[in-house]
Coordinates of C-alpha atoms and ligand atoms in Angstrom, one line a residue:
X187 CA 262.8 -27.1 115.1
X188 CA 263.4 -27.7 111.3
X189 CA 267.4 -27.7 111.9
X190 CA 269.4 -30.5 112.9
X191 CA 272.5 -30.4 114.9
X192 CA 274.4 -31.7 111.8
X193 CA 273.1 -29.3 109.3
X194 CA 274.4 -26.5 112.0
X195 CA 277.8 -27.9 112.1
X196 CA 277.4 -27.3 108.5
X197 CA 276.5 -24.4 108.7
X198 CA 279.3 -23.3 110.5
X199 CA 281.5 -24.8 108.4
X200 CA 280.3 -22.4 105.6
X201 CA 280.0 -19.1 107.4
X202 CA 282.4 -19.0 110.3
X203 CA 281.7 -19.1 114.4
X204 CA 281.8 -15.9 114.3
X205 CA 278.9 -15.3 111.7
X206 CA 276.5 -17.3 113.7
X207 CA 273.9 -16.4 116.4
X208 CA 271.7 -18.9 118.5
X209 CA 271.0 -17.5 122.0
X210 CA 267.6 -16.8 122.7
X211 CA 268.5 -13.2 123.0
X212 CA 270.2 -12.8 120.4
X213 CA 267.1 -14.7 117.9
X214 CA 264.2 -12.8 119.1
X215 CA 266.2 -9.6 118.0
X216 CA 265.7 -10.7 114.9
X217 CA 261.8 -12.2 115.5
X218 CA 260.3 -8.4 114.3
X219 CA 260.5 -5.9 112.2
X220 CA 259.0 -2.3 111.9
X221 CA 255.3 -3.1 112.4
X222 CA 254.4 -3.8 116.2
X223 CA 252.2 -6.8 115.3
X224 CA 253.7 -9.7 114.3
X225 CA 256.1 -12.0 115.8
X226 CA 258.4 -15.1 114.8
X227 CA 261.3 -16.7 116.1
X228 CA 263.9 -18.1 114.0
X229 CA 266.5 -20.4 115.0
X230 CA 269.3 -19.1 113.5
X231 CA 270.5 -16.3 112.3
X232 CA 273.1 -16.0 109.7
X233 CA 275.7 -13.4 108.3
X234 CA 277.3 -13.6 105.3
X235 CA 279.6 -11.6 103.3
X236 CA 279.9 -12.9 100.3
X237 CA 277.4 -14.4 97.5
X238 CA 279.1 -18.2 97.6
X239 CA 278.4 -18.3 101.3
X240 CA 274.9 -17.3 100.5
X241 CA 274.8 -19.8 97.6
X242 CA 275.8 -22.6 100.1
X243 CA 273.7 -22.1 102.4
X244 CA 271.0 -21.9 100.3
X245 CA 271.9 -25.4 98.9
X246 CA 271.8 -26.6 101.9
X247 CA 268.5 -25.3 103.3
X248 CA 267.5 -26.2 100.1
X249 CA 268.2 -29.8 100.4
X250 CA 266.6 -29.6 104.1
X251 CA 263.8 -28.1 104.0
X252 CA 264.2 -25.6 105.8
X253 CA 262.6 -21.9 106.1
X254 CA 265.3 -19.2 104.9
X255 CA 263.8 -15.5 105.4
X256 CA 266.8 -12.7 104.3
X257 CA 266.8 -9.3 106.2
X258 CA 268.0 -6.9 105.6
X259 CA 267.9 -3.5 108.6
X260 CA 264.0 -5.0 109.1
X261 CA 262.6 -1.7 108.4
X262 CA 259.6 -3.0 106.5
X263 CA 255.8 -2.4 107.5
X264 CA 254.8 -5.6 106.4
X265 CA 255.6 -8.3 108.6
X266 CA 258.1 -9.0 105.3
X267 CA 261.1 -10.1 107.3
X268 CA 260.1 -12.5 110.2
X269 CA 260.6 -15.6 110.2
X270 CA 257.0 -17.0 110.7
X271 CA 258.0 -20.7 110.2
X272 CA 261.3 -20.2 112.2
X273 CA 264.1 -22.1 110.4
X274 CA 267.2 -19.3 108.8
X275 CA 267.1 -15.6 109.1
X276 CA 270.1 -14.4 106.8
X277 CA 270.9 -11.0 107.8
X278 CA 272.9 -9.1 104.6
X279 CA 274.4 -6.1 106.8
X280 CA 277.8 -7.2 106.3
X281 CA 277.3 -7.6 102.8
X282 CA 277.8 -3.7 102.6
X283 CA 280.6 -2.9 100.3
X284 CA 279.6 -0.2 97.6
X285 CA 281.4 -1.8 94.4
X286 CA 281.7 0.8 91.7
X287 CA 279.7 4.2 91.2
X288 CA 280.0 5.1 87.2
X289 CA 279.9 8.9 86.9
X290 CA 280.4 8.5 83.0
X291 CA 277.6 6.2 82.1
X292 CA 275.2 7.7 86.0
X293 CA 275.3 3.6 87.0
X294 CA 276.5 2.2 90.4
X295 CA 277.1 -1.3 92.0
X296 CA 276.3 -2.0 95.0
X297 CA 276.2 -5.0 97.4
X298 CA 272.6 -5.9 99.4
X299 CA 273.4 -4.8 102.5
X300 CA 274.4 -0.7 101.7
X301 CA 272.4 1.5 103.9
X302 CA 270.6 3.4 101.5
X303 CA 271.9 7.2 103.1
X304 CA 275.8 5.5 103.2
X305 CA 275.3 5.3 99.6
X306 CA 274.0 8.8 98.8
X307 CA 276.6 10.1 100.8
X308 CA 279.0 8.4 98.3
X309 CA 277.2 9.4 95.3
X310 CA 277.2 13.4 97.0
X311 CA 280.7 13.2 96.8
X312 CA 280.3 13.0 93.0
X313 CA 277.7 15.3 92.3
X314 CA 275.4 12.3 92.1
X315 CA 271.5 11.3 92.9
X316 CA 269.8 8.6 93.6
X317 CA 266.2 9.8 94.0
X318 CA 264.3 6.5 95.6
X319 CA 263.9 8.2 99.0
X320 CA 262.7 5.3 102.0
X321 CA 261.7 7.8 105.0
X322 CA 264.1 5.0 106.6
X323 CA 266.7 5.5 104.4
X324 CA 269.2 6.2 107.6
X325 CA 269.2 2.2 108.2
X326 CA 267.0 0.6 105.4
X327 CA 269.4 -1.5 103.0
X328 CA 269.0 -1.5 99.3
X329 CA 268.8 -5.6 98.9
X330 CA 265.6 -4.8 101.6
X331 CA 264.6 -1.3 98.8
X332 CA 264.5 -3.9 95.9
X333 CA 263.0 -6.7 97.6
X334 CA 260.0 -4.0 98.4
X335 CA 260.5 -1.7 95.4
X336 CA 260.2 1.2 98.1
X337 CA 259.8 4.5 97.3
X338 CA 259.2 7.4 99.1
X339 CA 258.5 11.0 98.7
X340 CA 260.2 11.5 95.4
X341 CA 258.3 9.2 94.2
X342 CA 256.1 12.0 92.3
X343 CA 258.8 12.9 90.1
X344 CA 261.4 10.4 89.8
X345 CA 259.3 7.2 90.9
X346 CA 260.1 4.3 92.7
X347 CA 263.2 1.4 93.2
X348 CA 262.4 -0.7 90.2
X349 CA 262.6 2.8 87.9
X350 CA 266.4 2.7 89.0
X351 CA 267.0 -1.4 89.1
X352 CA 269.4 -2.0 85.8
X353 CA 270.8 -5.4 86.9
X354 CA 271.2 -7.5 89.7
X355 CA 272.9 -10.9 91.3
X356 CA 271.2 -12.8 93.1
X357 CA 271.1 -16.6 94.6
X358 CA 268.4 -19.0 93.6
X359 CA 266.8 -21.3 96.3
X360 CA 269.2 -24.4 94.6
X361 CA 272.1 -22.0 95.4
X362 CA 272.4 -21.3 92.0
X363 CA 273.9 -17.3 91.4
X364 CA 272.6 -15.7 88.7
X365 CA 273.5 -12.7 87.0
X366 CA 270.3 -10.9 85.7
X367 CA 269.8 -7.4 83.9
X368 CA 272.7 -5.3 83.1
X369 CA 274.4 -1.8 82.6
X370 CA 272.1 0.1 80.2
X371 CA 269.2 1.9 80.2
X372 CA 267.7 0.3 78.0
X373 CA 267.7 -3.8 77.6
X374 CA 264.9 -5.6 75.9
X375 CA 266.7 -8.9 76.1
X376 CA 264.2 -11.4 77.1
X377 CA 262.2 -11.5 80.3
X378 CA 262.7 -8.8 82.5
X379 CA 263.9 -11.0 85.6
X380 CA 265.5 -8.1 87.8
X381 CA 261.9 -6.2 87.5
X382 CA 260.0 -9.4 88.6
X383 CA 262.7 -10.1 91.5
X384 CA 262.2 -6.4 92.5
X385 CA 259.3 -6.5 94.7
X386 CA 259.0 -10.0 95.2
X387 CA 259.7 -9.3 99.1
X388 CA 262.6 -11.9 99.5
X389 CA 260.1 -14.9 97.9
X390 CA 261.6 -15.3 94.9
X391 CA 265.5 -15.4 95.1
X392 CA 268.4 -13.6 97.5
X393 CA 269.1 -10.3 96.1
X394 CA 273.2 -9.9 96.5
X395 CA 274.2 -6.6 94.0
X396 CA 272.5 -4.6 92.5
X397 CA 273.3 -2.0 89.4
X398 CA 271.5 1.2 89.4
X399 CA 270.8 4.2 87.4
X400 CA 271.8 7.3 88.7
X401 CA 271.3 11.2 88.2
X402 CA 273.1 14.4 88.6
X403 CA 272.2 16.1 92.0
X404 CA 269.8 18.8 90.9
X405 CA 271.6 22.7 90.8
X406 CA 268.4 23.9 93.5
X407 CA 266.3 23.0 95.9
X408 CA 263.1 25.0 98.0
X409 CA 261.2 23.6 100.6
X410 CA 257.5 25.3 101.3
X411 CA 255.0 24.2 103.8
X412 CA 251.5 25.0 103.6
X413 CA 249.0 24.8 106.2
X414 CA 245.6 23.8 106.1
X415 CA 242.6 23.9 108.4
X416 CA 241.3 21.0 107.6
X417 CA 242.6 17.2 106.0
X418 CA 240.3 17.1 102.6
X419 CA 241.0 20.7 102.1
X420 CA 244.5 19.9 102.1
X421 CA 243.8 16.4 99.8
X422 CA 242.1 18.3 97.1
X423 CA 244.8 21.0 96.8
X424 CA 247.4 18.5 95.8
X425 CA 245.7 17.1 93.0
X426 CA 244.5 21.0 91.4
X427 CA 248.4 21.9 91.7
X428 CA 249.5 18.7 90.4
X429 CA 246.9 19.5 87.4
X430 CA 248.5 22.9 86.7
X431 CA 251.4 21.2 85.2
X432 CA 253.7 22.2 88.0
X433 CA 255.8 18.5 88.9
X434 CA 256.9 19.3 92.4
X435 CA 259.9 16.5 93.7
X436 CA 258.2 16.0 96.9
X437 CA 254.7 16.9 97.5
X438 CA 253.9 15.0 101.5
X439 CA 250.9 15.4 103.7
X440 CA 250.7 15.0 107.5
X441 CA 248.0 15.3 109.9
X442 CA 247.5 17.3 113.1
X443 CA 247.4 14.4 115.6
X444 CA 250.8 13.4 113.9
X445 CA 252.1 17.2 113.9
X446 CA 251.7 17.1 117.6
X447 CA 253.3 14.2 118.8
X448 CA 255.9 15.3 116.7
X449 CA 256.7 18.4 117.9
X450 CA 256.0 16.9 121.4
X451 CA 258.9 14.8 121.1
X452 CA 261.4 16.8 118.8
X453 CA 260.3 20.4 118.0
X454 CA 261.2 21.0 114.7
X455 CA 259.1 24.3 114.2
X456 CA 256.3 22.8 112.6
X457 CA 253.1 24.7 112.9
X458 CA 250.8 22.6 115.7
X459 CA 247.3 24.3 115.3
X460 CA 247.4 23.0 111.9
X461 CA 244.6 20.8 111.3
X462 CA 247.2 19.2 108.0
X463 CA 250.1 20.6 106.2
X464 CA 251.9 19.5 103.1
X465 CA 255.4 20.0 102.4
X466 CA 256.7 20.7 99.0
X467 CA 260.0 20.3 97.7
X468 CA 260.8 22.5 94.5
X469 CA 263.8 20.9 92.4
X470 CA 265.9 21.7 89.2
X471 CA 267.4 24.6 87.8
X472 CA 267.7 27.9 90.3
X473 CA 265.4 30.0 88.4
X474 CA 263.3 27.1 87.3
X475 CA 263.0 26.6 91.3
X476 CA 262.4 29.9 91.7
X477 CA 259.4 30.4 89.3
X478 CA 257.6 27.1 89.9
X479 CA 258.0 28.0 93.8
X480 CA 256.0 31.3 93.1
X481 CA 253.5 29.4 91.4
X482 CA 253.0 26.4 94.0
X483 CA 252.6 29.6 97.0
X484 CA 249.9 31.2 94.6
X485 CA 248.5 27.8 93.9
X486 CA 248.0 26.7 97.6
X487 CA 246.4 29.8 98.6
X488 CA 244.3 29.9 95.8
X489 CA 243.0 26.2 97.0
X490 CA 242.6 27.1 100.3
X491 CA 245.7 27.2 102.3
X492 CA 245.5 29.8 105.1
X493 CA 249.6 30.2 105.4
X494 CA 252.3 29.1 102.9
X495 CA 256.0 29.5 104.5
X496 CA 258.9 29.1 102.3
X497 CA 261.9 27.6 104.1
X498 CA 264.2 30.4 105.1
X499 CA 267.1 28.3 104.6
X500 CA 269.3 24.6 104.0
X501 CA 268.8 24.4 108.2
X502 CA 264.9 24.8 107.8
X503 CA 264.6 22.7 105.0
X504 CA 265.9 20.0 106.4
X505 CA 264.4 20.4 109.9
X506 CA 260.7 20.5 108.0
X507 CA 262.1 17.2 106.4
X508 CA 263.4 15.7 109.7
X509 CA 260.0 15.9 110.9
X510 CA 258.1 14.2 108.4
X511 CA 260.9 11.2 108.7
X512 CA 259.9 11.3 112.3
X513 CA 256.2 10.7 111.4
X514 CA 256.0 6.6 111.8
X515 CA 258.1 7.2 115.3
X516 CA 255.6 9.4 116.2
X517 CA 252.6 7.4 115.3
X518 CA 254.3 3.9 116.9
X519 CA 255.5 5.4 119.9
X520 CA 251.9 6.9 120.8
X521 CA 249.7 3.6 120.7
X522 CA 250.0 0.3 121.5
X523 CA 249.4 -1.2 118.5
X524 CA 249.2 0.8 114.8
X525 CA 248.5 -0.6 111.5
X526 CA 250.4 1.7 109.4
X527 CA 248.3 1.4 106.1
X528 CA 249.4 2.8 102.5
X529 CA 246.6 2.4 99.9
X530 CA 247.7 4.3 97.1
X531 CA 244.6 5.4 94.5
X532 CA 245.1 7.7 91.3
X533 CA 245.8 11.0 92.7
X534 CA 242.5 12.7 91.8
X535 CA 240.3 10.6 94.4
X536 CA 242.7 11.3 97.1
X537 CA 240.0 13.7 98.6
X538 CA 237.3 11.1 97.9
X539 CA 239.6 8.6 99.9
X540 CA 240.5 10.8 102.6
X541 CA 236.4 10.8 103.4
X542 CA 235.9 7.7 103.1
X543 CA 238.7 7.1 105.9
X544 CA 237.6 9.5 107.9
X545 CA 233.8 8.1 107.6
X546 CA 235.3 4.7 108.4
X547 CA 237.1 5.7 111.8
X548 CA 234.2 7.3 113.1
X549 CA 231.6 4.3 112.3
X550 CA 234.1 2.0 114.0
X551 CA 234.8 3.9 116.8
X552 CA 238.7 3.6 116.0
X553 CA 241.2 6.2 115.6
X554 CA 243.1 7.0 112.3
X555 CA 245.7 9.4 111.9
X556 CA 247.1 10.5 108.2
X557 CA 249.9 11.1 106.5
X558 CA 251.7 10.5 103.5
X559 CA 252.9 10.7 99.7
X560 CA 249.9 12.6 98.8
X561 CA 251.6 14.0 95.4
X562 CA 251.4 10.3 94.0
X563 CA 248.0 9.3 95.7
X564 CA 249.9 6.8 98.2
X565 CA 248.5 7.6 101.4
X566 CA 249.4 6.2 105.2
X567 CA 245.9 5.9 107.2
X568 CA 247.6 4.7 110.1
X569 CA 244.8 2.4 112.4
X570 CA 246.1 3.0 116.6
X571 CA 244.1 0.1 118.2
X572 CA 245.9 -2.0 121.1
X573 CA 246.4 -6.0 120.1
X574 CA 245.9 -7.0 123.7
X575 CA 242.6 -5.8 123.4
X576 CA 240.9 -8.6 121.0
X577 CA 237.5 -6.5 120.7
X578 CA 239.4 -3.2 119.7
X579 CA 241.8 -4.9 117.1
X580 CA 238.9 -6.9 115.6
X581 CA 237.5 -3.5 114.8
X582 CA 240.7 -2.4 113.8
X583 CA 240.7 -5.1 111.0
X584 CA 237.2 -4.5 110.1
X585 CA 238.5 -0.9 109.7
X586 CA 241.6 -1.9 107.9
X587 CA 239.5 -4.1 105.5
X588 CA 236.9 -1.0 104.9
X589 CA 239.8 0.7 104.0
X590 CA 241.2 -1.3 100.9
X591 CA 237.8 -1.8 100.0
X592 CA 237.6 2.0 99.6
X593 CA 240.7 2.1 97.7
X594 CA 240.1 -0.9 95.2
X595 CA 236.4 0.8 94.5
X596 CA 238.5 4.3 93.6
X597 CA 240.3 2.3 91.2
X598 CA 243.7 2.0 94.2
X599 CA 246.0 -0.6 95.2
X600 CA 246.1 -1.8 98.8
X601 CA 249.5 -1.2 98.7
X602 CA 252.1 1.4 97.0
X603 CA 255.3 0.8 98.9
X604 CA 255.4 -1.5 102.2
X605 CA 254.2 -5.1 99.8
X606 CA 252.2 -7.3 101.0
X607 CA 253.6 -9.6 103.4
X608 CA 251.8 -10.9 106.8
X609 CA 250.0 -7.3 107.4
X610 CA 248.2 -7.9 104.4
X611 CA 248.2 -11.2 102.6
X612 CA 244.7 -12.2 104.0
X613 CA 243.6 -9.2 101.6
X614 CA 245.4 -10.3 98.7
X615 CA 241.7 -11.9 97.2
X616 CA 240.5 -8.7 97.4
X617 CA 242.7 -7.3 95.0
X618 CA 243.8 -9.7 92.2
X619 CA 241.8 -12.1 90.6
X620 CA 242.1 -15.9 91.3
X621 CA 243.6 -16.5 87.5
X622 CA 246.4 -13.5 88.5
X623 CA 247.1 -15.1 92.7
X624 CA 247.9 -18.4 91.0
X625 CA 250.4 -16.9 88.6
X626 CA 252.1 -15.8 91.3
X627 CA 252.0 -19.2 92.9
X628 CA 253.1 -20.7 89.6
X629 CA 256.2 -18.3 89.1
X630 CA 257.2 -18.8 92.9
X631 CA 257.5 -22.8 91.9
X632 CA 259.9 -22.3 89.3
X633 CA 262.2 -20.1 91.6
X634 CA 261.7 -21.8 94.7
X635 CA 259.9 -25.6 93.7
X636 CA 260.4 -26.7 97.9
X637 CA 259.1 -23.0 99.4
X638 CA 261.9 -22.2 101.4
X639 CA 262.4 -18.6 100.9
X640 CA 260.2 -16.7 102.9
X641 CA 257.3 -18.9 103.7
X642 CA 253.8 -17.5 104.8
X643 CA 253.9 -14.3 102.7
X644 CA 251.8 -12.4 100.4
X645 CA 249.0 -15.1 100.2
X646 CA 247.7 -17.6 102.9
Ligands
LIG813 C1 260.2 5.1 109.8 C2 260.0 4.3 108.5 C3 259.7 5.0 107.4 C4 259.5 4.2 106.2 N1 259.2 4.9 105.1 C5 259.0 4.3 103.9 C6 258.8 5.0 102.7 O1 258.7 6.2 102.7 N2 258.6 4.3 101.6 C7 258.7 2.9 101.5 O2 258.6 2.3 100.5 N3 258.9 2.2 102.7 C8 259.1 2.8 103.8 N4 259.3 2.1 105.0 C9 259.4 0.7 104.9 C10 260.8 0.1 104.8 O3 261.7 0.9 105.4 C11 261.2 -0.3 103.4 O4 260.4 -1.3 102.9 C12 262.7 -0.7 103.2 O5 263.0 -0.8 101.9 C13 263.0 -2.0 103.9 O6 264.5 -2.2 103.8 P1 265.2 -3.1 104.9 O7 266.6 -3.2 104.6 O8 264.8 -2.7 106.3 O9 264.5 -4.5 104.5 P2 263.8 -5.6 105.5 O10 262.8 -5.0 106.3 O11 264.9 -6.3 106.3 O12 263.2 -6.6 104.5 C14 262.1 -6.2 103.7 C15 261.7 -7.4 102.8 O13 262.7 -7.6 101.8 C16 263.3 -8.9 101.9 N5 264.7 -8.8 101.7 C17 265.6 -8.0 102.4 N6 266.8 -8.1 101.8 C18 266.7 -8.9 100.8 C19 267.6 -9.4 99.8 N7 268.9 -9.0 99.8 N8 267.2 -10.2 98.8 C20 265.9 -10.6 98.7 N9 265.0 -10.2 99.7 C21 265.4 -9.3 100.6 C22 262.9 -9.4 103.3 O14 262.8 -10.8 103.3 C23 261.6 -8.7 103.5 O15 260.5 -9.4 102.9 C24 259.5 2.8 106.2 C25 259.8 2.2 107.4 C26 260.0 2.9 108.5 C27 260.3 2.1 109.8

């Protein structure tokens, strides 16, 4: 135990009864997250609702010593949110309150906690857009988005969270708030501290608003599927359309062992012989929608697809995109243990990857099932292996390692979206240089000189 009985009468003091959990029950609710291998308790967990709450407790942890990891819906794939030295969890869901959406100057306010689809729904209302697209955007808050710069399948044409971060507050680990950033779109005025914040995975500072750029909601949309029968066929296709010129919103890929168990436990019409499909989504102007989806059809069956559906309507567009949300259900539901991977390499190895992972699973006897963000080379080899079973996750790991290997030598990142984290801060050497790791160290002492906010993470 790091806290003392009189630092949580403080604490209580600052945030309310009522704000306040400490039964065991209650704390290992919050001791995971989304991946199904890691494990923490803390011993209390917090939450506030405004900033000078935040700011006060910060101070005090601050002056203690003790461990503060912020959560947000605990969505992430990393490990990102548990409390692996115990001490504060500081939940932001009541922090939810969406404080201004501009529709003169596209810009929106918003507090950490928002669920990202509670504030698209606001922005629909308006005509608006807010392309960073989380496949758990139906719980994932945007404090938890910024903290892991997610993206998600429109990540191909719009990009990812920081391409939308204008400003932010946020509290310090002194419990000092500062305001960072700001309204335009462009702002060269000194360091870019929002941009460093964003990803920094709750290690750097307490995200508590954020300002965001926003677009108008495209005039069309078209959904195609294509399917494949096989996984590499399917790989190279995406980068020979992509080369064509044509910019499709969403380009995804998914597997056949992940089709199944998809259909098996919601069937959403999605072909199950396939041995991989990808699923397009056309965007813009009606007849700009209308030619470019003529030219992906032509495209795909010209690389190899042997059927090309486009959806027949809204209700099969959004069942086609239902099913690919369902994906990491799907995968975690059917194994005991998965390692949901995303090694992201320049889109025109994506075939050269996809062998390599497949040559990797069969020399270590381990299973790994695909899908992903194929349009932008970010790819999900997920690992099913069983953690009970220490001779099958060892090879898991040894397969997991194999696998960044292959993308760092493709000239890849080990990861594109899910950070770094527990899952995969023993790999961090592997990636950045010495000179680069200890520049991270060095920033994270300025923010945070004691270590408080999130200890353990992204290097060991
Ligand atoms: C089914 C499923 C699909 C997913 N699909 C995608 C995808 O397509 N793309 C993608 O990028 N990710 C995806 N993810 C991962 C995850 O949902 C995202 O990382 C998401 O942004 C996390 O949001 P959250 O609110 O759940 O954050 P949490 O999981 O609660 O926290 C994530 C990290 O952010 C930190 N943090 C949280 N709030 C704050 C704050 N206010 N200030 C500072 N730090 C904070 C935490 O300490 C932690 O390190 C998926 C996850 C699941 C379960």
């Amino acid at each position: 135990m790091t806290i003392t009985k009189e630092v949580i009468t403080k604490i209580h003091k600052i945030i309310g009864d009522k704000s306040v959990l400490v039964s065991k029950a209650d704390l290992s609710a919050f001791s995971y997250d989304a991946t199904s291998n890691w494990q923490g308790m803390p011993e209390i967990v917090l939450f506030p609702t405004d900033e000078r709450q935040i700011s006060s407790i910060l101070a005090l942890a601050n002056e203690n010593s003790i461990p503060v990891t912020v959560r947000g819906a605990g969505t992430n794939l990393s490990g990102g949110s548990i409390p692996v030295l115990g001490g504060i969890v500081l939940c932001t869901t009541r922090m939810n309150r969406i404080i201004n959406i501009d529709a003169v100057n596209f810009t929106a306010t918003v507090e950490a906690g928002v669920v990202l689809n509670d504030f698209n729904k606001e922005l629909a209302k308006q005509n608006l857009f807010f392309p960073p697209d989380p496949q758990s955007f139906l719980a994932a808050t945007i404090g938890g988005c910024v903290a892991e710069n997610s993206g998600g399948p429109y990540g191909l044409k719009y990009g990812v969270f920081k391409h939308y971060l204008l400003g932010m507050t946020a509290v310090l680990a002194s419990g000092e708030i500062v305001t960072l950033g700001g309204r335009t779109i462009k702002n060269v005025t000194g360091y870019d501290l929002p941009l460093l914040i964003c990803g920094s995975e709750g290690t750097l500072a307490v995200v508590t608003q954020a300002t965001l750029r926003l677009l108008p909601m495209p005039e069309s949309r078209q959904t195609v599927l294509a399917v494949f029968n096989d996984l590499i066929t399917a790989n190279a296709s995406v980068s020979r359309i992509l080369s064509k010129g044509i910019r499709p919103a969403k380009t995804e890929l998914i597997d056949n062992w992940i089709i199944r168990r998809i259909e098996e436990s919601a069937p959403l019409g999605l072909p199950v012989e396939a041995e991989a499909i990808l699923l397009f989504e056309l965007d813009g102007a009606a007849e700009t929608v209308r030619m470019e989806t003529e030219k992906v059809v032509q495209l795909c069956y010209e690389t190899g697809a042997a059927d090309v559906r486009q959806a027949r309507d809204k209700q099969e567009a959004d069942n086609f995109w239902t099913a690919r949300r369902m994906g990491f259900s799907a995968i975690y539901g059917n194994a005991p243990t998965a390692m949901a991977e995303d090694v992201t390499v320049p889109m025109d190895k994506l075939p050269e990857l996809m062998e390599r992972v497949k040559r990797i699973g069969q020399k270590n006897d381990i299973m790994i099932v695909t899908m992903g963000h194929a349009g932008d080379g970010n790819l999900h080899p997920c690992i099913l292996t069983d953690k009970k079973n220490p001779e099958h996750y060892a090879r898991a790991q040894k397969t997991a390692q194999e696998i960044f290997d292959a993308a760092l030598e493709l000239n890849g990142v080990i990861s594109g979206e899910h950070g770094i984290g527990l899952e995969k801060r023993k790999y961090l050497k592997r990636a950045m240089s010495p000179e680069a790791i200890e520049l991270l160290k060095k920033i994270k002492t300025v923010f945070d000189p004691k270590g408080i906010l999130n200890p353990g993470k992204i290097w060991e």
